[in-house]
Amino acid sequence: MSEHKELKAEWKNEVEVKTYKQSDVAKHNTKKDNWIIIHGKVYNVTDYSKDLPGGLDTLVEVAGTDATSAYEDVGHSEDAAEIMHKFLVGVIEGASTDGGSGGGSKTGSRSEAARSVVVRRHQGSQGKEAAAPSAQSRAELAAVAAGSAGLTVMVNSYILPFLNTHGFFPAVHIPHGAFTHGFLTATASLAVAAAAGATWLSRASKEKSFSSFAAHLSTADPSGPFQPKGCLKQSAYQQFRLRHKEELSDGIWRFVFDLPTKYSILGLPIGQHVAIKTTVDEHSVVRSYTPVSNNRDLGRLELLVRVYPQGLMGNCLKSLDIGQTASIRGPKGAMRYRRGMIKEIGMVGGGTGITPLFQLIRAICEDKKDSTRVSLVYGNRSETDIMLRDKLDAYARDCPDQFRLLYLLDAPSPSWTGGKGHVTKDVLKEYMPKPSPDSKVLLCGPPGMVNAMKKNLVELGFEAPGAVGKMTDQIFCF
C-alpha cells in the first residue's frame, strides 16, 4: 500500500492507482484500446499517438504487452515518461516499480568503465613499451598542460617515454636531470603549448552561424576523440539563454541559444537531438528537436522550428524574450553517425523532418575524408516551406558526386521547375540506394509519410524495422 501511495503522490493528476495482472493488460491490445506495461506500471496509451514520434502504429505493435525493453531502446524514452504521466492507470501485481527509465544503472556502469582506463608507463631497462594515452587520458592531460608544470609532467610521463620506445631516440639513454633531458623537455613543452595555442585560435575563429561556413569545409570530426567535453547533460535540464530569434518564413522560426561560454561546444553526436521542457497550464510539456548547429559552432545552439497555431512548445519558444532561458537536456537518440559507418545513405524527409537529416548531410559534405554517398528526397507543400534550402543547394552543387537532391512539392507555383507530387515507390526506386549490407535509408517526417515509405521500401527489398529504431536497421526512423 505504501508503494501505491508514493505513486499517487508522484502522479498528482491521478485519482486512483489500481493493481492489475498481466492477463488483464493483455486484453487491451487494439488500436482503439491500447494498454502497455513499462517497469511494472500500466499505461493506457490509446490517445498517446499525437505525442509519439512514429505515430500510433508503433504503439499498436506492443499493445497489451510488457513494452519495457522496446521503451528503453528508444532514444528519447525519458521524455516520453514525462509526457506519459497522465496516462498511468495502475501497476502490475507484485512487480517492482523502481526501474524508472532504466538509464541510471546503465549510465553508472559506463562511468565505472570510463574510470577504469589504465595508461601504462615506460618501464626503462625492462624493455616494456609505453602505451599511447587513451582518449580520456589525452583530455585529462590537455587540462593539466594549461600550466608550465603541467607541461613538464605531461612530457616526462608520456611524450618522452612514448618517443623513446617507438624508435625516435633508440640509442640514447636519457638520465633524469641531464642537459639532454631538459632540452627535450623544454622543446616538447613548447611544441605542445604552440599546438594548444593554434587549436584555440582555430576554434575561436569559428564562432559563426552554421550558415556562414563554406559548403565543403574541411575540419576535424565534430564527434572525434579530441573534442573538449560538451556542455549538455543527459540526466538534467539546464537553462540556456535565448540570444536571437527570427521568423524565416511563414511559421518557420530560428532560435539561437547561448552556451555557457563563447568557446563552449554542445557535445552532440551526429544524428542525436535535445529535449526542451516547459510547463503549460500546470502540465509538463517536453519536445525533442535536432539542432542545425553542431560541435563546430562554438558557444551557440541553433534550432529551426515550425510553429503551428496550436503548437504548445513552438509557441512557448516564440514567446520567449531575448535573455530569457529554456530548459534543455541531451544528447538523446538511437542514431550516432560516424565516418565510414555505411557506404550509401538514402534519406526521405518531410517538412521539419529535414533537421536530423541535415545534421548528417552537413557532417558528411563538410568532411573531405568521408566518402559516404547520400541521396535526399525532400517533400513539402510549397516552396516557402522548404527549410535550409540554400545550404542543401550548396551541398548538391559543391559535392555532386556525393550528394544527390530532389525536392517534391504538393502545391508548386507555376514557375516551379523541380519535382511535383508525393514520394512514390517509383521515386524511391530511382533515388534510394539498392538494399544491401552497405546501404541504409533514413526517414523523418509526418507519421503518415513515414509509414507509407516503410511499406514501399519493404516492397523494394529492404528489411522492415522494428517497433523502435536501432542503428542496425536498414530503414531507420527518427
mmCIF file with all atom_site columns, C-alpha atoms in Angstrom, residues 245-429:
data_model
loop_
_atom_site.group_PDB
_atom_site.id
_atom_site.type_symbol
_atom_site.label_atom_id
_atom_site.label_alt_id
_atom_site.label_comp_id
_atom_site.label_asym_id
_atom_site.label_entity_id
_atom_site.label_seq_id
_atom_site.pdbx_PDB_ins_code
_atom_site.Cartn_x
_atom_site.Cartn_y
_atom_site.Cartn_z
_atom_site.occupancy
_atom_site.B_iso_or_equiv
_atom_site.pdbx_formal_charge
_atom_site.auth_seq_id
_atom_site.auth_comp_id
_atom_site.auth_asym_id
_atom_site.auth_atom_id
_atom_site.pdbx_PDB_model_num
ATOM 1   C CA . LYS A 1 245 ? 15.004 34.664 -32.704 1.00 0.00 ? 245 LYS A CA 1
ATOM 2   C CA . GLU A 1 246 ? 13.552 35.402 -36.120 1.00 0.00 ? 246 GLU A CA 1
ATOM 3   C CA . GLU A 1 247 ? 10.800 34.172 -38.416 1.00 0.00 ? 247 GLU A CA 1
ATOM 4   C CA . LEU A 1 248 ? 12.495 32.979 -41.602 1.00 0.00 ? 248 LEU A CA 1
ATOM 5   C CA . SER A 1 249 ? 9.254  32.348 -43.463 1.00 0.00 ? 249 SER A CA 1
ATOM 6   C CA . ASP A 1 250 ? 5.614  31.729 -42.665 1.00 0.00 ? 250 ASP A CA 1
ATOM 7   C CA . GLY A 1 251 ? 5.670  29.718 -39.424 1.00 0.00 ? 251 GLY A CA 1
ATOM 8   C CA . ILE A 1 252 ? 9.355  28.707 -39.590 1.00 0.00 ? 252 ILE A CA 1
ATOM 9   C CA . TRP A 1 253 ? 11.391 30.209 -36.761 1.00 0.00 ? 253 TRP A CA 1
ATOM 10  C CA . ARG A 1 254 ? 15.104 30.248 -35.997 1.00 0.00 ? 254 ARG A CA 1
ATOM 11  C CA . PHE A 1 255 ? 16.150 30.255 -32.346 1.00 0.00 ? 255 PHE A CA 1
ATOM 12  C CA . VAL A 1 256 ? 19.743 30.761 -31.171 1.00 0.00 ? 256 VAL A CA 1
ATOM 13  C CA . PHE A 1 257 ? 20.667 29.938 -27.586 1.00 0.00 ? 257 PHE A CA 1
ATOM 14  C CA . ASP A 1 258 ? 23.925 30.789 -25.824 1.00 0.00 ? 258 ASP A CA 1
ATOM 15  C CA . LEU A 1 259 ? 26.102 28.029 -24.407 1.00 0.00 ? 259 LEU A CA 1
ATOM 16  C CA . PRO A 1 260 ? 27.885 28.730 -21.062 1.00 0.00 ? 260 PRO A CA 1
ATOM 17  C CA . THR A 1 261 ? 30.848 30.456 -22.759 1.00 0.00 ? 261 THR A CA 1
ATOM 18  C CA . LYS A 1 262 ? 31.569 31.618 -26.282 1.00 0.00 ? 262 LYS A CA 1
ATOM 19  C CA . TYR A 1 263 ? 34.073 28.755 -26.655 1.00 0.00 ? 263 TYR A CA 1
ATOM 20  C CA . SER A 1 264 ? 31.774 26.023 -25.310 1.00 0.00 ? 264 SER A CA 1
ATOM 21  C CA . ILE A 1 265 ? 30.640 23.200 -27.576 1.00 0.00 ? 265 ILE A CA 1
ATOM 22  C CA . LEU A 1 266 ? 27.304 21.444 -27.426 1.00 0.00 ? 266 LEU A CA 1
ATOM 23  C CA . GLY A 1 267 ? 28.774 17.926 -27.325 1.00 0.00 ? 267 GLY A CA 1
ATOM 24  C CA . LEU A 1 268 ? 26.072 16.475 -29.574 1.00 0.00 ? 268 LEU A CA 1
ATOM 25  C CA . PRO A 1 269 ? 26.932 13.302 -31.534 1.00 0.00 ? 269 PRO A CA 1
ATOM 26  C CA . ILE A 1 270 ? 25.871 13.470 -35.174 1.00 0.00 ? 270 ILE A CA 1
ATOM 27  C CA . GLY A 1 271 ? 22.311 12.164 -35.518 1.00 0.00 ? 271 GLY A CA 1
ATOM 28  C CA . GLN A 1 272 ? 21.145 12.912 -31.988 1.00 0.00 ? 272 GLN A CA 1
ATOM 29  C CA . HIS A 1 273 ? 18.825 15.543 -30.570 1.00 0.00 ? 273 HIS A CA 1
ATOM 30  C CA . VAL A 1 274 ? 17.991 17.567 -27.472 1.00 0.00 ? 274 VAL A CA 1
ATOM 31  C CA . ALA A 1 275 ? 14.867 17.752 -25.321 1.00 0.00 ? 275 ALA A CA 1
ATOM 32  C CA . ILE A 1 276 ? 13.220 21.020 -24.297 1.00 0.00 ? 276 ILE A CA 1
ATOM 33  C CA . LYS A 1 277 ? 10.845 21.172 -21.362 1.00 0.00 ? 277 LYS A CA 1
ATOM 34  C CA . THR A 1 278 ? 8.268  23.745 -20.324 1.00 0.00 ? 278 THR A CA 1
ATOM 35  C CA . THR A 1 279 ? 5.033  23.964 -18.331 1.00 0.00 ? 279 THR A CA 1
ATOM 36  C CA . VAL A 1 280 ? 1.671  24.833 -19.897 1.00 0.00 ? 280 VAL A CA 1
ATOM 37  C CA . ASP A 1 281 ? -1.417 25.146 -17.676 1.00 0.00 ? 281 ASP A CA 1
ATOM 38  C CA . GLU A 1 282 ? 0.391  23.308 -14.855 1.00 0.00 ? 282 GLU A CA 1
ATOM 39  C CA . HIS A 1 283 ? 1.220  20.371 -17.169 1.00 0.00 ? 283 HIS A CA 1
ATOM 40  C CA . SER A 1 284 ? 4.737  19.420 -18.203 1.00 0.00 ? 284 SER A CA 1
ATOM 41  C CA . VAL A 1 285 ? 5.396  19.602 -21.953 1.00 0.00 ? 285 VAL A CA 1
ATOM 42  C CA . VAL A 1 286 ? 8.517  18.033 -23.468 1.00 0.00 ? 286 VAL A CA 1
ATOM 43  C CA . ARG A 1 287 ? 9.510  18.043 -27.131 1.00 0.00 ? 287 ARG A CA 1
ATOM 44  C CA . SER A 1 288 ? 12.618 16.834 -28.951 1.00 0.00 ? 288 SER A CA 1
ATOM 45  C CA . TYR A 1 289 ? 14.437 18.929 -31.559 1.00 0.00 ? 289 TYR A CA 1
ATOM 46  C CA . THR A 1 290 ? 17.534 18.325 -33.656 1.00 0.00 ? 290 THR A CA 1
ATOM 47  C CA . PRO A 1 291 ? 19.848 21.365 -33.737 1.00 0.00 ? 291 PRO A CA 1
ATOM 48  C CA . VAL A 1 292 ? 21.073 22.570 -37.114 1.00 0.00 ? 292 VAL A CA 1
ATOM 49  C CA . SER A 1 293 ? 24.284 23.699 -35.413 1.00 0.00 ? 293 SER A CA 1
ATOM 50  C CA . ASN A 1 294 ? 26.891 21.163 -34.363 1.00 0.00 ? 294 ASN A CA 1
ATOM 51  C CA . ASN A 1 295 ? 30.131 20.912 -32.393 1.00 0.00 ? 295 ASN A CA 1
ATOM 52  C CA . ARG A 1 296 ? 31.949 23.188 -34.843 1.00 0.00 ? 296 ARG A CA 1
ATOM 53  C CA . ASP A 1 297 ? 29.685 26.081 -33.889 1.00 0.00 ? 297 ASP A CA 1
ATOM 54  C CA . LEU A 1 298 ? 31.199 27.395 -30.690 1.00 0.00 ? 298 LEU A CA 1
ATOM 55  C CA . GLY A 1 299 ? 29.089 28.993 -27.998 1.00 0.00 ? 299 GLY A CA 1
ATOM 56  C CA . ARG A 1 300 ? 25.732 28.503 -29.699 1.00 0.00 ? 300 ARG A CA 1
ATOM 57  C CA . LEU A 1 301 ? 22.805 26.131 -30.140 1.00 0.00 ? 301 LEU A CA 1
ATOM 58  C CA . GLU A 1 302 ? 20.597 26.785 -33.170 1.00 0.00 ? 302 GLU A CA 1
ATOM 59  C CA . LEU A 1 303 ? 17.133 25.358 -33.827 1.00 0.00 ? 303 LEU A CA 1
ATOM 60  C CA . LEU A 1 304 ? 14.757 25.637 -36.756 1.00 0.00 ? 304 LEU A CA 1
ATOM 61  C CA . VAL A 1 305 ? 11.192 25.096 -35.574 1.00 0.00 ? 305 VAL A CA 1
ATOM 62  C CA . ARG A 1 306 ? 7.870  25.227 -37.391 1.00 0.00 ? 306 ARG A CA 1
ATOM 63  C CA . VAL A 1 307 ? 5.454  26.954 -35.049 1.00 0.00 ? 307 VAL A CA 1
ATOM 64  C CA . TYR A 1 308 ? 1.873  25.773 -35.521 1.00 0.00 ? 308 TYR A CA 1
ATOM 65  C CA . PRO A 1 309 ? -1.082 27.857 -34.245 1.00 0.00 ? 309 PRO A CA 1
ATOM 66  C CA . GLN A 1 310 ? -1.925 25.226 -31.621 1.00 0.00 ? 310 GLN A CA 1
ATOM 67  C CA . GLY A 1 311 ? 1.635  24.010 -31.014 1.00 0.00 ? 311 GLY A CA 1
ATOM 68  C CA . LEU A 1 312 ? 2.414  24.175 -27.311 1.00 0.00 ? 312 LEU A CA 1
ATOM 69  C CA . MET A 1 313 ? 6.208  24.130 -27.379 1.00 0.00 ? 313 MET A CA 1
ATOM 70  C CA . GLY A 1 314 ? 6.640  26.157 -30.555 1.00 0.00 ? 314 GLY A CA 1
ATOM 71  C CA . ASN A 1 315 ? 4.509  28.990 -29.215 1.00 0.00 ? 315 ASN A CA 1
ATOM 72  C CA . CYS A 1 316 ? 6.331  28.881 -25.877 1.00 0.00 ? 316 CYS A CA 1
ATOM 73  C CA . LEU A 1 317 ? 9.653  29.300 -27.673 1.00 0.00 ? 317 LEU A CA 1
ATOM 74  C CA . LYS A 1 318 ? 8.240  32.074 -29.853 1.00 0.00 ? 318 LYS A CA 1
ATOM 75  C CA . SER A 1 319 ? 7.019  33.939 -26.767 1.00 0.00 ? 319 SER A CA 1
ATOM 76  C CA . LEU A 1 320 ? 10.461 33.945 -25.127 1.00 0.00 ? 320 LEU A CA 1
ATOM 77  C CA . ASP A 1 321 ? 12.093 37.350 -24.854 1.00 0.00 ? 321 ASP A CA 1
ATOM 78  C CA . ILE A 1 322 ? 15.786 37.779 -25.640 1.00 0.00 ? 322 ILE A CA 1
ATOM 79  C CA . GLY A 1 323 ? 17.694 36.949 -22.466 1.00 0.00 ? 323 GLY A CA 1
ATOM 80  C CA . GLN A 1 324 ? 15.095 34.538 -21.126 1.00 0.00 ? 324 GLN A CA 1
ATOM 81  C CA . THR A 1 325 ? 16.024 30.873 -20.775 1.00 0.00 ? 325 THR A CA 1
ATOM 82  C CA . ALA A 1 326 ? 14.765 27.476 -21.883 1.00 0.00 ? 326 ALA A CA 1
ATOM 83  C CA . SER A 1 327 ? 15.253 24.129 -20.078 1.00 0.00 ? 327 SER A CA 1
ATOM 84  C CA . ILE A 1 328 ? 17.307 21.828 -22.332 1.00 0.00 ? 328 ILE A CA 1
ATOM 85  C CA . ARG A 1 329 ? 18.999 18.470 -21.882 1.00 0.00 ? 329 ARG A CA 1
ATOM 86  C CA . GLY A 1 330 ? 20.623 15.781 -24.027 1.00 0.00 ? 330 GLY A CA 1
ATOM 87  C CA . PRO A 1 331 ? 22.100 14.301 -26.094 1.00 0.00 ? 331 PRO A CA 1
ATOM 88  C CA . LYS A 1 332 ? 19.374 11.809 -26.884 1.00 0.00 ? 332 LYS A CA 1
ATOM 89  C CA . GLY A 1 333 ? 18.557 9.397  -29.683 1.00 0.00 ? 333 GLY A CA 1
ATOM 90  C CA . ALA A 1 334 ? 19.353 5.990  -31.140 1.00 0.00 ? 334 ALA A CA 1
ATOM 91  C CA . MET A 1 335 ? 21.350 7.296  -34.138 1.00 0.00 ? 335 MET A CA 1
ATOM 92  C CA . ARG A 1 336 ? 25.042 8.101  -33.711 1.00 0.00 ? 336 ARG A CA 1
ATOM 93  C CA . TYR A 1 337 ? 26.661 8.655  -37.100 1.00 0.00 ? 337 TYR A CA 1
ATOM 94  C CA . ARG A 1 338 ? 30.373 8.162  -37.628 1.00 0.00 ? 338 ARG A CA 1
ATOM 95  C CA . ARG A 1 339 ? 32.522 8.433  -40.726 1.00 0.00 ? 339 ARG A CA 1
ATOM 96  C CA . GLY A 1 340 ? 32.585 5.210  -42.767 1.00 0.00 ? 340 GLY A CA 1
ATOM 97  C CA . MET A 1 341 ? 29.614 3.696  -40.950 1.00 0.00 ? 341 MET A CA 1
ATOM 98  C CA . ILE A 1 342 ? 27.880 2.909  -44.249 1.00 0.00 ? 342 ILE A CA 1
ATOM 99  C CA . LYS A 1 343 ? 28.661 3.400  -47.940 1.00 0.00 ? 343 LYS A CA 1
ATOM 100 C CA . GLU A 1 344 ? 25.301 4.697  -49.150 1.00 0.00 ? 344 GLU A CA 1
ATOM 101 C CA . ILE A 1 345 ? 22.525 6.500  -47.321 1.00 0.00 ? 345 ILE A CA 1
ATOM 102 C CA . GLY A 1 346 ? 19.109 7.287  -48.740 1.00 0.00 ? 346 GLY A CA 1
ATOM 103 C CA . MET A 1 347 ? 17.003 9.905  -46.984 1.00 0.00 ? 347 MET A CA 1
ATOM 104 C CA . VAL A 1 348 ? 13.339 10.833 -47.206 1.00 0.00 ? 348 VAL A CA 1
ATOM 105 C CA . GLY A 1 349 ? 12.262 13.929 -45.298 1.00 0.00 ? 349 GLY A CA 1
ATOM 106 C CA . GLY A 1 350 ? 9.047  15.854 -44.944 1.00 0.00 ? 350 GLY A CA 1
ATOM 107 C CA . GLY A 1 351 ? 8.664  19.381 -43.577 1.00 0.00 ? 351 GLY A CA 1
ATOM 108 C CA . THR A 1 352 ? 10.564 19.937 -40.330 1.00 0.00 ? 352 THR A CA 1
ATOM 109 C CA . GLY A 1 353 ? 11.755 16.331 -40.537 1.00 0.00 ? 353 GLY A CA 1
ATOM 110 C CA . ILE A 1 354 ? 14.699 17.671 -42.534 1.00 0.00 ? 354 ILE A CA 1
ATOM 111 C CA . THR A 1 355 ? 16.612 18.769 -39.411 1.00 0.00 ? 355 THR A CA 1
ATOM 112 C CA . PRO A 1 356 ? 18.090 15.391 -38.305 1.00 0.00 ? 356 PRO A CA 1
ATOM 113 C CA . LEU A 1 357 ? 18.787 14.506 -41.939 1.00 0.00 ? 357 LEU A CA 1
ATOM 114 C CA . PHE A 1 358 ? 20.523 17.848 -42.478 1.00 0.00 ? 358 PHE A CA 1
ATOM 115 C CA . GLN A 1 359 ? 22.737 17.174 -39.473 1.00 0.00 ? 359 GLN A CA 1
ATOM 116 C CA . LEU A 1 360 ? 24.145 14.067 -41.184 1.00 0.00 ? 360 LEU A CA 1
ATOM 117 C CA . ILE A 1 361 ? 24.333 15.708 -44.614 1.00 0.00 ? 361 ILE A CA 1
ATOM 118 C CA . ARG A 1 362 ? 26.331 18.593 -43.193 1.00 0.00 ? 362 ARG A CA 1
ATOM 119 C CA . ALA A 1 363 ? 28.754 16.299 -41.339 1.00 0.00 ? 363 ALA A CA 1
ATOM 120 C CA . ILE A 1 364 ? 29.356 14.188 -44.452 1.00 0.00 ? 364 ILE A CA 1
ATOM 121 C CA . CYS A 1 365 ? 29.697 17.004 -47.007 1.00 0.00 ? 365 CYS A CA 1
ATOM 122 C CA . GLU A 1 366 ? 31.975 19.110 -44.798 1.00 0.00 ? 366 GLU A CA 1
ATOM 123 C CA . ASP A 1 367 ? 34.362 16.216 -44.156 1.00 0.00 ? 367 ASP A CA 1
ATOM 124 C CA . LYS A 1 368 ? 36.630 15.562 -47.146 1.00 0.00 ? 368 LYS A CA 1
ATOM 125 C CA . LYS A 1 369 ? 37.655 12.215 -45.643 1.00 0.00 ? 369 LYS A CA 1
ATOM 126 C CA . ASP A 1 370 ? 34.068 10.957 -45.639 1.00 0.00 ? 370 ASP A CA 1
ATOM 127 C CA . SER A 1 371 ? 33.216 9.163  -48.894 1.00 0.00 ? 371 SER A CA 1
ATOM 128 C CA . THR A 1 372 ? 29.646 8.250  -47.934 1.00 0.00 ? 372 THR A CA 1
ATOM 129 C CA . ARG A 1 373 ? 27.155 8.861  -50.755 1.00 0.00 ? 373 ARG A CA 1
ATOM 130 C CA . VAL A 1 374 ? 23.839 10.452 -49.836 1.00 0.00 ? 374 VAL A CA 1
ATOM 131 C CA . SER A 1 375 ? 20.550 10.818 -51.740 1.00 0.00 ? 375 SER A CA 1
ATOM 132 C CA . LEU A 1 376 ? 17.799 13.039 -50.296 1.00 0.00 ? 376 LEU A CA 1
ATOM 133 C CA . VAL A 1 377 ? 14.160 13.263 -51.345 1.00 0.00 ? 377 VAL A CA 1
ATOM 134 C CA . TYR A 1 378 ? 12.606 16.195 -49.517 1.00 0.00 ? 378 TYR A CA 1
ATOM 135 C CA . GLY A 1 379 ? 8.856  16.756 -49.704 1.00 0.00 ? 379 GLY A CA 1
ATOM 136 C CA . ASN A 1 380 ? 6.943  19.918 -48.817 1.00 0.00 ? 380 ASN A CA 1
ATOM 137 C CA . ARG A 1 381 ? 3.696  21.645 -49.643 1.00 0.00 ? 381 ARG A CA 1
ATOM 138 C CA . SER A 1 382 ? 5.173  24.761 -51.299 1.00 0.00 ? 382 SER A CA 1
ATOM 139 C CA . GLU A 1 383 ? 8.485  26.477 -51.985 1.00 0.00 ? 383 GLU A CA 1
ATOM 140 C CA . THR A 1 384 ? 8.260  28.660 -48.886 1.00 0.00 ? 384 THR A CA 1
ATOM 141 C CA . ASP A 1 385 ? 8.067  25.517 -46.732 1.00 0.00 ? 385 ASP A CA 1
ATOM 142 C CA . ILE A 1 386 ? 11.486 24.245 -47.831 1.00 0.00 ? 386 ILE A CA 1
ATOM 143 C CA . MET A 1 387 ? 13.808 24.585 -44.849 1.00 0.00 ? 387 MET A CA 1
ATOM 144 C CA . LEU A 1 388 ? 17.593 25.025 -45.215 1.00 0.00 ? 388 LEU A CA 1
ATOM 145 C CA . ARG A 1 389 ? 17.251 25.274 -48.982 1.00 0.00 ? 389 ARG A CA 1
ATOM 146 C CA . ASP A 1 390 ? 20.315 27.480 -49.532 1.00 0.00 ? 390 ASP A CA 1
ATOM 147 C CA . LYS A 1 391 ? 22.579 25.061 -47.674 1.00 0.00 ? 391 LYS A CA 1
ATOM 148 C CA . LEU A 1 392 ? 21.106 21.968 -49.317 1.00 0.00 ? 392 LEU A CA 1
ATOM 149 C CA . ASP A 1 393 ? 21.500 23.515 -52.765 1.00 0.00 ? 393 ASP A CA 1
ATOM 150 C CA . ALA A 1 394 ? 25.103 24.459 -51.950 1.00 0.00 ? 394 ALA A CA 1
ATOM 151 C CA . TYR A 1 395 ? 25.967 20.917 -50.878 1.00 0.00 ? 395 TYR A CA 1
ATOM 152 C CA . ALA A 1 396 ? 24.360 19.490 -54.028 1.00 0.00 ? 396 ALA A CA 1
ATOM 153 C CA . ARG A 1 397 ? 26.298 21.988 -56.170 1.00 0.00 ? 397 ARG A CA 1
ATOM 154 C CA . ASP A 1 398 ? 29.680 21.603 -54.465 1.00 0.00 ? 398 ASP A CA 1
ATOM 155 C CA . CYS A 1 399 ? 29.543 17.845 -53.783 1.00 0.00 ? 399 CYS A CA 1
ATOM 156 C CA . PRO A 1 400 ? 27.812 16.441 -56.917 1.00 0.00 ? 400 PRO A CA 1
ATOM 157 C CA . ASP A 1 401 ? 29.491 13.034 -56.683 1.00 0.00 ? 401 ASP A CA 1
ATOM 158 C CA . GLN A 1 402 ? 28.490 12.644 -53.057 1.00 0.00 ? 402 GLN A CA 1
ATOM 159 C CA . PHE A 1 403 ? 25.131 14.340 -52.516 1.00 0.00 ? 403 PHE A CA 1
ATOM 160 C CA . ARG A 1 404 ? 22.046 13.967 -54.703 1.00 0.00 ? 404 ARG A CA 1
ATOM 161 C CA . LEU A 1 405 ? 18.925 16.044 -54.038 1.00 0.00 ? 405 LEU A CA 1
ATOM 162 C CA . LEU A 1 406 ? 15.284 16.025 -55.178 1.00 0.00 ? 406 LEU A CA 1
ATOM 163 C CA . TYR A 1 407 ? 12.615 18.435 -53.952 1.00 0.00 ? 407 TYR A CA 1
ATOM 164 C CA . LEU A 1 408 ? 8.966  17.418 -54.277 1.00 0.00 ? 408 LEU A CA 1
ATOM 165 C CA . LEU A 1 409 ? 6.111  19.901 -53.815 1.00 0.00 ? 409 LEU A CA 1
ATOM 166 C CA . ASP A 1 410 ? 2.413  19.184 -53.395 1.00 0.00 ? 410 ASP A CA 1
ATOM 167 C CA . ALA A 1 411 ? 1.271  22.685 -54.430 1.00 0.00 ? 411 ALA A CA 1
ATOM 168 C CA . PRO A 1 412 ? 4.047  24.248 -56.533 1.00 0.00 ? 412 PRO A CA 1
ATOM 169 C CA . SER A 1 413 ? 3.863  27.671 -58.138 1.00 0.00 ? 413 SER A CA 1
ATOM 170 C CA . PRO A 1 414 ? 3.625  27.913 -61.952 1.00 0.00 ? 414 PRO A CA 1
ATOM 171 C CA . SER A 1 415 ? 7.321  28.832 -62.117 1.00 0.00 ? 415 SER A CA 1
ATOM 172 C CA . TRP A 1 416 ? 8.487  25.783 -60.135 1.00 0.00 ? 416 TRP A CA 1
ATOM 173 C CA . THR A 1 417 ? 10.811 23.547 -62.174 1.00 0.00 ? 417 THR A CA 1
ATOM 174 C CA . GLY A 1 418 ? 11.540 20.874 -59.555 1.00 0.00 ? 418 GLY A CA 1
ATOM 175 C CA . GLY A 1 419 ? 9.678  17.714 -58.654 1.00 0.00 ? 419 GLY A CA 1
ATOM 176 C CA . LYS A 1 420 ? 5.940  17.651 -58.108 1.00 0.00 ? 420 LYS A CA 1
ATOM 177 C CA . GLY A 1 421 ? 3.601  15.408 -56.157 1.00 0.00 ? 421 GLY A CA 1
ATOM 178 C CA . HIS A 1 422 ? 4.156  12.843 -53.420 1.00 0.00 ? 422 HIS A CA 1
ATOM 179 C CA . VAL A 1 423 ? 7.061  10.473 -52.790 1.00 0.00 ? 423 VAL A CA 1
ATOM 180 C CA . THR A 1 424 ? 6.058  7.326  -54.677 1.00 0.00 ? 424 THR A CA 1
ATOM 181 C CA . LYS A 1 425 ? 7.587  3.893  -54.907 1.00 0.00 ? 425 LYS A CA 1
ATOM 182 C CA . ASP A 1 426 ? 8.985  4.802  -58.337 1.00 0.00 ? 426 ASP A CA 1
ATOM 183 C CA . VAL A 1 427 ? 10.713 7.857  -56.837 1.00 0.00 ? 427 VAL A CA 1
ATOM 184 C CA . LEU A 1 428 ? 12.215 5.682  -54.092 1.00 0.00 ? 428 LEU A CA 1
ATOM 185 C CA . LYS A 1 429 ? 13.385 3.129  -56.649 1.00 0.00 ? 429 LYS A CA 1
#
